[in-house]
Short mmCIF file of C-alpha atoms (C1' of nucleotides) in Angstrom, two decimals:
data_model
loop_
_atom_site.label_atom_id
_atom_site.label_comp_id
_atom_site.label_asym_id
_atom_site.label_seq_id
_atom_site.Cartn_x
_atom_site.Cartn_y
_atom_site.Cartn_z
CA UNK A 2 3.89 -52.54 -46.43
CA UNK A 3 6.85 -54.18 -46.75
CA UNK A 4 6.41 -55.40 -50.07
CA UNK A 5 7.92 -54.59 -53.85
CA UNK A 6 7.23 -54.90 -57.17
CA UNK A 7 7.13 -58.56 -57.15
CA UNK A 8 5.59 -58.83 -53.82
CA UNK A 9 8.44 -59.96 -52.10
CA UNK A 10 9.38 -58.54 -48.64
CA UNK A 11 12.20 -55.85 -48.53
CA UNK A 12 13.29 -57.25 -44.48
CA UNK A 13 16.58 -58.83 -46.24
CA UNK A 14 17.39 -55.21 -46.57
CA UNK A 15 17.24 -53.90 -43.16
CA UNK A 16 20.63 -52.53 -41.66
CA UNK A 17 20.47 -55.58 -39.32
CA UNK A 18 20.32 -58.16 -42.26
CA UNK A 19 22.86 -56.28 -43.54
CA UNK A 20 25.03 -56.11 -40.09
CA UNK A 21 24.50 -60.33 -39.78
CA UNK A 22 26.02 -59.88 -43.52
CA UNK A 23 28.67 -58.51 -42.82
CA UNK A 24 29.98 -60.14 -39.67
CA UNK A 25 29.47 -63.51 -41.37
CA UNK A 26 31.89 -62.75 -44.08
CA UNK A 27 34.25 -61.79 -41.52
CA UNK A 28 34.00 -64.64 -39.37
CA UNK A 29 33.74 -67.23 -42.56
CA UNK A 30 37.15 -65.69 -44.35
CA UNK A 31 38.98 -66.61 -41.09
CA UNK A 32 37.46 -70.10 -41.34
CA UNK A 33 38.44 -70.48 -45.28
CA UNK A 34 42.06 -69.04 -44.96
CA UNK A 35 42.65 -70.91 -41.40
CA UNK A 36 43.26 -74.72 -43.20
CA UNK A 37 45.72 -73.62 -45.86
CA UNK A 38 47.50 -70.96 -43.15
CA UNK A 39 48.16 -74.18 -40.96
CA UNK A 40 50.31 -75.96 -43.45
CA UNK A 41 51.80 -72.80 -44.96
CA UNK A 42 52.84 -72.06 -41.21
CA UNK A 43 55.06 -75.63 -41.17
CA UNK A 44 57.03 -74.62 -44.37
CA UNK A 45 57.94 -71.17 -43.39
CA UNK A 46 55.87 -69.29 -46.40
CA UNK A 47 52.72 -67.20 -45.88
CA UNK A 48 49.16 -66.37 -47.28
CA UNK A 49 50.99 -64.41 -50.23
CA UNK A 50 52.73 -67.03 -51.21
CA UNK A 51 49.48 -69.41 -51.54
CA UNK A 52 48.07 -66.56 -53.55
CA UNK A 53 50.86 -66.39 -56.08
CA UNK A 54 50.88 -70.52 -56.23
CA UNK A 55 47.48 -70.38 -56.89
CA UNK A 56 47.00 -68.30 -59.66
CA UNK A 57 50.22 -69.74 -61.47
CA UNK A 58 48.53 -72.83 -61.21
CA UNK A 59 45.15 -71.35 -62.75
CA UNK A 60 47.46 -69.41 -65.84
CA UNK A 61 50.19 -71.16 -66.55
CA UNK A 62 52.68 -69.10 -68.05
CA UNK A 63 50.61 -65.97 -66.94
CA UNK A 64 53.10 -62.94 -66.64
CA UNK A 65 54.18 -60.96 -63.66
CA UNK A 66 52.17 -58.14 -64.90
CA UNK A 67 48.72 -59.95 -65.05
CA UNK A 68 49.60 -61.24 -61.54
CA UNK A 69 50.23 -58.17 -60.41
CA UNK A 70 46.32 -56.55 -61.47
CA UNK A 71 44.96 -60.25 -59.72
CA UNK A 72 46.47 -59.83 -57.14
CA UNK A 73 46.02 -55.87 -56.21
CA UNK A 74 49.83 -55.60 -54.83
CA UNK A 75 52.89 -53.84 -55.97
CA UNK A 76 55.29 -55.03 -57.77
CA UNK A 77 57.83 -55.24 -55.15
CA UNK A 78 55.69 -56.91 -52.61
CA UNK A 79 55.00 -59.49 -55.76
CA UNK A 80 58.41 -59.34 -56.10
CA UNK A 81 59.69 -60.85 -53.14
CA UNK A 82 57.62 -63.93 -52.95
CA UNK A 83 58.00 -64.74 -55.87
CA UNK A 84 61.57 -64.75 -55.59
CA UNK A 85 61.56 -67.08 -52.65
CA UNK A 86 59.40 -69.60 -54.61
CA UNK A 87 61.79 -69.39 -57.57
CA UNK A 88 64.60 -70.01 -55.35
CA UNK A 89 62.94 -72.70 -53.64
CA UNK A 90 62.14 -74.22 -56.78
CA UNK A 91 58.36 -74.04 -56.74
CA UNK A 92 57.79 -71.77 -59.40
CA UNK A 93 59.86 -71.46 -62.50
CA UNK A 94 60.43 -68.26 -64.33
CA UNK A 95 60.94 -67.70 -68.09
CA UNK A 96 62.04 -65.04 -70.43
CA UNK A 97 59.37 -63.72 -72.83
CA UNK A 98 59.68 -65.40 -76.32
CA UNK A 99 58.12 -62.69 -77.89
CA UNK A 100 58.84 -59.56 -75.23
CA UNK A 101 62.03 -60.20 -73.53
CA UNK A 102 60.80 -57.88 -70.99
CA UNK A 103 58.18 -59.73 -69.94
CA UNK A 104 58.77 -63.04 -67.44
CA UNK A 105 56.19 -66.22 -67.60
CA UNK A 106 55.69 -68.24 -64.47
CA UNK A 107 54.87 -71.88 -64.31
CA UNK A 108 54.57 -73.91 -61.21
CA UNK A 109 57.52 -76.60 -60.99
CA UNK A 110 56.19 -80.50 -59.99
CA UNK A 111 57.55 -79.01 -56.50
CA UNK A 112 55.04 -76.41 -57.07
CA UNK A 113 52.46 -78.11 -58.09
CA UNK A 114 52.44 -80.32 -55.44
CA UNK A 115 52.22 -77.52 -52.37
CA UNK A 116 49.24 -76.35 -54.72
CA UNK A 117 47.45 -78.97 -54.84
CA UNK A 118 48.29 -79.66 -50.80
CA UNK A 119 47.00 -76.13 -49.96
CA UNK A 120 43.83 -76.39 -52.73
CA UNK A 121 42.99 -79.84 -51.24
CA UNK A 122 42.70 -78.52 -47.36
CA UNK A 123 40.61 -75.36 -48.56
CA UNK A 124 38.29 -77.29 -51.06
CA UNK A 125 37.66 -79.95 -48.22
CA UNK A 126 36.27 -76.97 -45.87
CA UNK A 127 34.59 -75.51 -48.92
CA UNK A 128 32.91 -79.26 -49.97
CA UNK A 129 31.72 -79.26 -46.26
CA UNK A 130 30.03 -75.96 -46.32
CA UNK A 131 28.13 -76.51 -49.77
CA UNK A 132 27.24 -79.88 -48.87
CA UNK A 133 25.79 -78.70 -44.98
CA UNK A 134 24.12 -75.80 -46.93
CA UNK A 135 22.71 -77.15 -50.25
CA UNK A 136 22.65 -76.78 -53.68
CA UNK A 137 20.01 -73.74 -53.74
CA UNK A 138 22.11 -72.17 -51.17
CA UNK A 139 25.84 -72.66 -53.15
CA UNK A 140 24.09 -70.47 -56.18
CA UNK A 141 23.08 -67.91 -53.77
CA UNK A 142 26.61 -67.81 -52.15
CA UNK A 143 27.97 -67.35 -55.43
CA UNK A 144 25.41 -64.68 -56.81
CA UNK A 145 25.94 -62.27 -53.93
CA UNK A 146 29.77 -63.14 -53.78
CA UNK A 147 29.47 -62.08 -57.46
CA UNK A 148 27.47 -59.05 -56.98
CA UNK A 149 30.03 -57.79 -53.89
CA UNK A 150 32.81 -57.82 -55.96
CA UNK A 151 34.70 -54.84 -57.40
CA UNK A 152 34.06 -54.13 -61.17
CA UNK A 153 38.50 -55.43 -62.01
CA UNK A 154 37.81 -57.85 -59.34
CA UNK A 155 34.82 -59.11 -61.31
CA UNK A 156 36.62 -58.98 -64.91
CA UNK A 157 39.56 -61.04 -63.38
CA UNK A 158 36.91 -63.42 -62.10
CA UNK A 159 34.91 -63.87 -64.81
CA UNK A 160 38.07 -64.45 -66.75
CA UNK A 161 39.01 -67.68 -64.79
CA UNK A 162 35.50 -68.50 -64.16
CA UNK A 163 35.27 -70.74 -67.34
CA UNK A 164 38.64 -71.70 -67.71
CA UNK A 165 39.19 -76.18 -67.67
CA UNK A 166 42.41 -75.44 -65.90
CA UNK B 11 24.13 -91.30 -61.20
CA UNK B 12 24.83 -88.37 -60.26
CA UNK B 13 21.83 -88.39 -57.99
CA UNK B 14 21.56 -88.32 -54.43
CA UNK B 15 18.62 -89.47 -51.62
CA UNK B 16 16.91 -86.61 -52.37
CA UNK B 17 17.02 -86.32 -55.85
CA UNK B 18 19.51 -84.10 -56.28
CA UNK B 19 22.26 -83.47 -58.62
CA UNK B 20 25.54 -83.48 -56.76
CA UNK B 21 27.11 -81.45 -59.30
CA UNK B 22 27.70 -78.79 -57.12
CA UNK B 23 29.93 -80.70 -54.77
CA UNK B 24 32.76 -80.79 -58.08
CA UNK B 25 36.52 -79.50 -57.56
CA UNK B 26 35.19 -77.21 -60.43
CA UNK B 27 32.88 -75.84 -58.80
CA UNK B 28 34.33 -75.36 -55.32
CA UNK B 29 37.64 -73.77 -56.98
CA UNK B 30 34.96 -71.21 -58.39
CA UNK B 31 33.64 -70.21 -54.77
CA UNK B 32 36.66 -70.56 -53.58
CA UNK B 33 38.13 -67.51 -56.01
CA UNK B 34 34.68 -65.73 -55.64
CA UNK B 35 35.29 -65.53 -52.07
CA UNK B 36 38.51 -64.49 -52.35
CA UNK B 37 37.98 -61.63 -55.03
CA UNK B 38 34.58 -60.83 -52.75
CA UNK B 39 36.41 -60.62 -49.54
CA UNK B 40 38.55 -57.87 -51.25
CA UNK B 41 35.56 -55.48 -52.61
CA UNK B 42 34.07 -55.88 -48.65
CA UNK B 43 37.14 -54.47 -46.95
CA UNK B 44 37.57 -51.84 -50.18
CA UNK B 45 35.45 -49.13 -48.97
CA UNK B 46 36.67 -49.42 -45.35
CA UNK B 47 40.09 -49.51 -46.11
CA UNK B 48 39.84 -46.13 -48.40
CA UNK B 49 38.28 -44.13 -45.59
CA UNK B 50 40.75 -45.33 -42.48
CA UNK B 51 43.98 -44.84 -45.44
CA UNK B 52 43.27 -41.18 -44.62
CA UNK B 53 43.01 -40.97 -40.91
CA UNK B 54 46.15 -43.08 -40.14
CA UNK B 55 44.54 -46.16 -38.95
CA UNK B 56 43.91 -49.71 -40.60
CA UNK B 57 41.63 -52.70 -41.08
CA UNK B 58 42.93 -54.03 -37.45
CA UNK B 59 41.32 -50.25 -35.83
CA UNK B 60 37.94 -50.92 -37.60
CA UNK B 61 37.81 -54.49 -36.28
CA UNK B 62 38.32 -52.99 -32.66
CA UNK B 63 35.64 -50.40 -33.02
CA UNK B 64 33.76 -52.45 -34.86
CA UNK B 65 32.99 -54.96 -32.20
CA UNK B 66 33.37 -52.47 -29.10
CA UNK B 67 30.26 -51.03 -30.99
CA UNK B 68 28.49 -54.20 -30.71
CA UNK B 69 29.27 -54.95 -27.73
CA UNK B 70 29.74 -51.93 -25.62
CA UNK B 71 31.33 -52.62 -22.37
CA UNK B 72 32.92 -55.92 -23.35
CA UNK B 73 36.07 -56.70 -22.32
CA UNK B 74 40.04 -56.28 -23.61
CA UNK B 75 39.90 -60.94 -22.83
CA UNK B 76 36.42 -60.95 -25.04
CA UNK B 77 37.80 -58.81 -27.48
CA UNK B 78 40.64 -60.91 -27.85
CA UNK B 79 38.85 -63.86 -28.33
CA UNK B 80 36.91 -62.84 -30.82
CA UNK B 81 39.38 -61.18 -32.79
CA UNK B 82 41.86 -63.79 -32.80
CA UNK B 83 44.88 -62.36 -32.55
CA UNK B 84 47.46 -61.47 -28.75
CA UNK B 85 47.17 -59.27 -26.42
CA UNK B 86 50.44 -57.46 -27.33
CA UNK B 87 49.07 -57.06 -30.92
CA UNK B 88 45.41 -55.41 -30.48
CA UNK B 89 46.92 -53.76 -27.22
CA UNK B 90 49.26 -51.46 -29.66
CA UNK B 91 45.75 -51.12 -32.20
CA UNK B 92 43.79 -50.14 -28.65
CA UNK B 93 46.47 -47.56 -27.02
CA UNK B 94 46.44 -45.69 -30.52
CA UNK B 95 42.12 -45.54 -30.10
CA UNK B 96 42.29 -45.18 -26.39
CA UNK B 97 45.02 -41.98 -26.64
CA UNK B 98 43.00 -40.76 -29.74
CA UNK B 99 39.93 -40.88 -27.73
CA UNK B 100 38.01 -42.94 -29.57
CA UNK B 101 37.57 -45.79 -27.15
CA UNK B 102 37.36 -45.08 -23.26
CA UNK B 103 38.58 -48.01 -20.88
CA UNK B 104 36.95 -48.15 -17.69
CA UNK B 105 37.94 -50.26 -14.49
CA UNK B 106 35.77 -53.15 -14.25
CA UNK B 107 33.01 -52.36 -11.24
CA UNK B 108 32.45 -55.63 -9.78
CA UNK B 109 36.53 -57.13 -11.09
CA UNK B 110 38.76 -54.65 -11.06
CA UNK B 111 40.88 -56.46 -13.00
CA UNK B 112 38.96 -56.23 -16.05
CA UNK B 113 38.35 -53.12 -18.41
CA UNK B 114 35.68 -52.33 -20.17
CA UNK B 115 35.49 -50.57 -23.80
CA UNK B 116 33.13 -47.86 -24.75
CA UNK B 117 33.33 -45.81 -27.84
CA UNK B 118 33.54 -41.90 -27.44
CA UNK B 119 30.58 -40.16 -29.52
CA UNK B 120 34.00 -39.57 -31.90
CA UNK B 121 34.71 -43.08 -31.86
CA UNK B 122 31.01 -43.72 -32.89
CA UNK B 123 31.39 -41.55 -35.83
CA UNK B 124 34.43 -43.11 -37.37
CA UNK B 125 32.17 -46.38 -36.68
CA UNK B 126 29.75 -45.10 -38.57
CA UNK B 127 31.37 -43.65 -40.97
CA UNK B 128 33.16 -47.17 -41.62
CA UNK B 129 29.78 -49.53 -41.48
CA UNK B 130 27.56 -46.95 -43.69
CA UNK B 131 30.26 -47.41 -46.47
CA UNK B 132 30.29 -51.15 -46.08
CA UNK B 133 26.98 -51.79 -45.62
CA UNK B 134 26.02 -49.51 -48.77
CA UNK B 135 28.09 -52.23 -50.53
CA UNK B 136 26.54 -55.23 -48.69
CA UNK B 137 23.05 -53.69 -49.43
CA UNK B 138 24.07 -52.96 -53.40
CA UNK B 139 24.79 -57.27 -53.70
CA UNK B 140 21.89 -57.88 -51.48
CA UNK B 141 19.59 -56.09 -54.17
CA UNK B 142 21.11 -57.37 -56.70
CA UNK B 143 21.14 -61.51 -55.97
CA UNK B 144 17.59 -60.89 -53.91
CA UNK B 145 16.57 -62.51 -50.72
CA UNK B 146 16.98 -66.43 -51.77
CA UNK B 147 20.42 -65.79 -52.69
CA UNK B 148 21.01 -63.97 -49.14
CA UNK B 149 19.47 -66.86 -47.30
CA UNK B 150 21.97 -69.14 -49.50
CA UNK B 151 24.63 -66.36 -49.00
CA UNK B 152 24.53 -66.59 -44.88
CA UNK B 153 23.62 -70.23 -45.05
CA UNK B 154 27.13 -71.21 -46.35
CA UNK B 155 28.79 -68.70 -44.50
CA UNK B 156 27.68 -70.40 -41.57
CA UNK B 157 28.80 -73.66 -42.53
CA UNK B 158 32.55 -72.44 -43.44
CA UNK B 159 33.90 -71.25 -39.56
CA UNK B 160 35.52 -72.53 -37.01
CA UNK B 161 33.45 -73.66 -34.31
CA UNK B 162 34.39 -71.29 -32.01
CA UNK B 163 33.81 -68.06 -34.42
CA UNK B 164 29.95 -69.71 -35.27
CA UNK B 165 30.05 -69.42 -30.97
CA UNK B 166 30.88 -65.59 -31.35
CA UNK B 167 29.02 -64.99 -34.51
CA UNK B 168 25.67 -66.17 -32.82
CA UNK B 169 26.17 -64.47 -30.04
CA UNK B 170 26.67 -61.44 -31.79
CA UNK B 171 23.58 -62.82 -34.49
CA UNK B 172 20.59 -61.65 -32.34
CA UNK B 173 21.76 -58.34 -30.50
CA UNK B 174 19.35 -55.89 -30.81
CA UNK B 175 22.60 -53.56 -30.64
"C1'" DA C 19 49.32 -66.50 2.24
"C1'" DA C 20 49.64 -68.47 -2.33
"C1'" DG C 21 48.34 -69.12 -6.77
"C1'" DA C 22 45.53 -67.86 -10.71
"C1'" DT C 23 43.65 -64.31 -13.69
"C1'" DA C 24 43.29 -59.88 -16.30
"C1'" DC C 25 45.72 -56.49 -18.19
"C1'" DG C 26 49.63 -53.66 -19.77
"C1'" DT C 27 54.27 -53.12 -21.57
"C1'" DC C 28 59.01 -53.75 -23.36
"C1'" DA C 29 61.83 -55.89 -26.75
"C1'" DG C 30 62.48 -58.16 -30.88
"C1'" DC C 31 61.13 -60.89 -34.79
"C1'" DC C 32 58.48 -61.97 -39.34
"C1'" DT C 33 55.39 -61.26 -43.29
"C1'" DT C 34 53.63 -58.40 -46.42
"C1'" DG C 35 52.23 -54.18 -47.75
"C1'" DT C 36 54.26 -49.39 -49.26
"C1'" DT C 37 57.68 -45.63 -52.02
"C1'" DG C 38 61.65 -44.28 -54.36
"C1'" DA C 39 65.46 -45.05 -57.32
"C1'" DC C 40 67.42 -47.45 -61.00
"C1'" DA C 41 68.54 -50.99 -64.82
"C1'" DT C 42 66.95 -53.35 -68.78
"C1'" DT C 43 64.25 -54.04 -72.78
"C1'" DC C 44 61.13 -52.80 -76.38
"C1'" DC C 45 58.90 -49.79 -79.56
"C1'" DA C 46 57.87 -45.85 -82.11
"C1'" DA C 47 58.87 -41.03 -83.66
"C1'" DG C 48 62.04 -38.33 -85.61
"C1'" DC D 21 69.28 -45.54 -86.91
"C1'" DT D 22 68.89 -43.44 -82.92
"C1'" DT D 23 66.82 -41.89 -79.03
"C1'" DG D 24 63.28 -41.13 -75.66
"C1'" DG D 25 59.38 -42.98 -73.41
"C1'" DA D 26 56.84 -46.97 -71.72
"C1'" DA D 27 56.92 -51.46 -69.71
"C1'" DT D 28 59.15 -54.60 -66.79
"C1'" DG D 29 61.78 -56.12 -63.06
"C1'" DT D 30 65.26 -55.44 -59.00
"C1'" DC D 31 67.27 -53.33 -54.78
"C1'" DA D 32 66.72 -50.66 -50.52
"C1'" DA D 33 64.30 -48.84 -46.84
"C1'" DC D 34 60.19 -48.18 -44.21
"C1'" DA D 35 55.47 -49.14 -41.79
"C1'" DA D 36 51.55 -51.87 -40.20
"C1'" DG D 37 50.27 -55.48 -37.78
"C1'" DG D 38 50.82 -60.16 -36.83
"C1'" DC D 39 53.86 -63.18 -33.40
"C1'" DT D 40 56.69 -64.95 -28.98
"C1'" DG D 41 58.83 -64.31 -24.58
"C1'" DA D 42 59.45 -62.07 -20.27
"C1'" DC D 43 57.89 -59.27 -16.69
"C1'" DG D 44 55.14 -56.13 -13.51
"C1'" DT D 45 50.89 -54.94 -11.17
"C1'" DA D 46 46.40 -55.36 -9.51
"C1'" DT D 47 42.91 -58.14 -8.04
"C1'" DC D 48 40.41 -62.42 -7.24
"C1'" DT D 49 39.98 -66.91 -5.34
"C1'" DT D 50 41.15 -70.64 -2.59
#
DNA sequence: AAGATACGTCAGCCTTGTTGACATTCCAAG
DNA sequence: CTTGGAATGTCAACAAGGCTGACGTATCTT
């Protein structure tokens, strides 16, 4: 018993596998959010605001719009970080050459440079991980991350997966 | 190059690569809490009630200072999340036998429900990516998990790890 | 008897989510 | 060409759930 197609064992599958699952994704997201949360907590701006920086950075020039579906906010709650950063001068905001309506965002060097502050402290804690756990172990991170995702979640993804920045 | 003690390719370890499990995780993290967050929307009560009744389920009897701990956040803050439970009666808070000073949290069989109700929906999602990336990619999965928290949450997470519940 | 610990509570603040209402801009149908 | 609907963005107000600070009450511990 215990066995499929392929003779491997379905234990991975029990409700307690599943339980360890899910309380190590819980305790791990407070790990890779904690590093950038420290220095966002100095310059008086919060985990939305490293969201926003982040994907500007990733789509420069992206539009309000397409942050909005990333992101999974209203507009409004958008709204008012991004205004900060604009103030602040982190993020600059242009009028649509094409649609007027539309408004494309681009980091400032400002900008740029809390990115690459806040990308720096999570990619160290991320370097750590995949080097403690392996190579073998990375692609299965990734495969189930993958796999857990919602179906938008996935397309939006996918859709940065491949891009050279 | 490229090449490591053991022979392996340290391609992995790239800023490319790391920005990619760094977005997976954070696109993944939002498909976990999803299914939660869609049943509690009805009943009035949010992500911060599930982690309460999540763990008092686990650990049945622990304490409002272990609770704490483990959740991370003040007193003042889960206290408001608790009262709501506790008036509710989904959580029953008994004086402490041998310290009276302490109390210690049980679910109600109504609290168990909702707690049920919560971890069938996310585990049926956990179980779903499980399937689908097989048992290597788990043992990757939890592997790097591991290896991204804080020292003190891997202290509560392996406490928690081999609970026969 | 004094101090430390566990817990609860009040008050007030901040971030970040939400709706609702409204202005602007664009586009397409009449 | 105009006009109405769709897309986009802004303002206002509210709620959840973090936070700090201050305080009160039991109860241990020394």
């Amino acid at each position: 018993m215990n066995d499929v197609a392929g003779g491997q064992s379905l234990l991975y599958l029990t409700d307690e596998q599943l339980r360890k699952g899910i309380e190590a994704m819980f305790f791990a997201y407070r790990g890779f959010t904690a590093d950038p949360d420290r220095i966002l907590e100095d310059k008086s701006y919060g985990r939305a605001h490293h969201r926003a920086v982040h994907f500007i950075h990733r789509s420069p020039g992206t539009t309000v719009n397409n942050l909005l579906s990333i992101l999974g906010v209203t507009k409004q709650s958008l709204n008012r970080v991004l205004r900060t950063l604009i103030e602040d001068g982190l993020v600059e905001s242009r009028v649509g050459k094409e649609d007027k309506r539309e408004r494309h965002l681009y980091l400032t060097e400002t900008g740029a440079a809390l990115e690459r502050e806040l990308s720096d402290a999570q990619r160290e804690r991320m370097r750590a991980a995949y080097r403690a756990a392996g190579p073998q172990a990375v692609a299965g991170f990734r495969q189930v991350l993958e796999a857990m995702m919602d179906v938008e979640m996935r397309r939006h993804y996918e859709a940065l997966k491949d891009k050279t920045t």
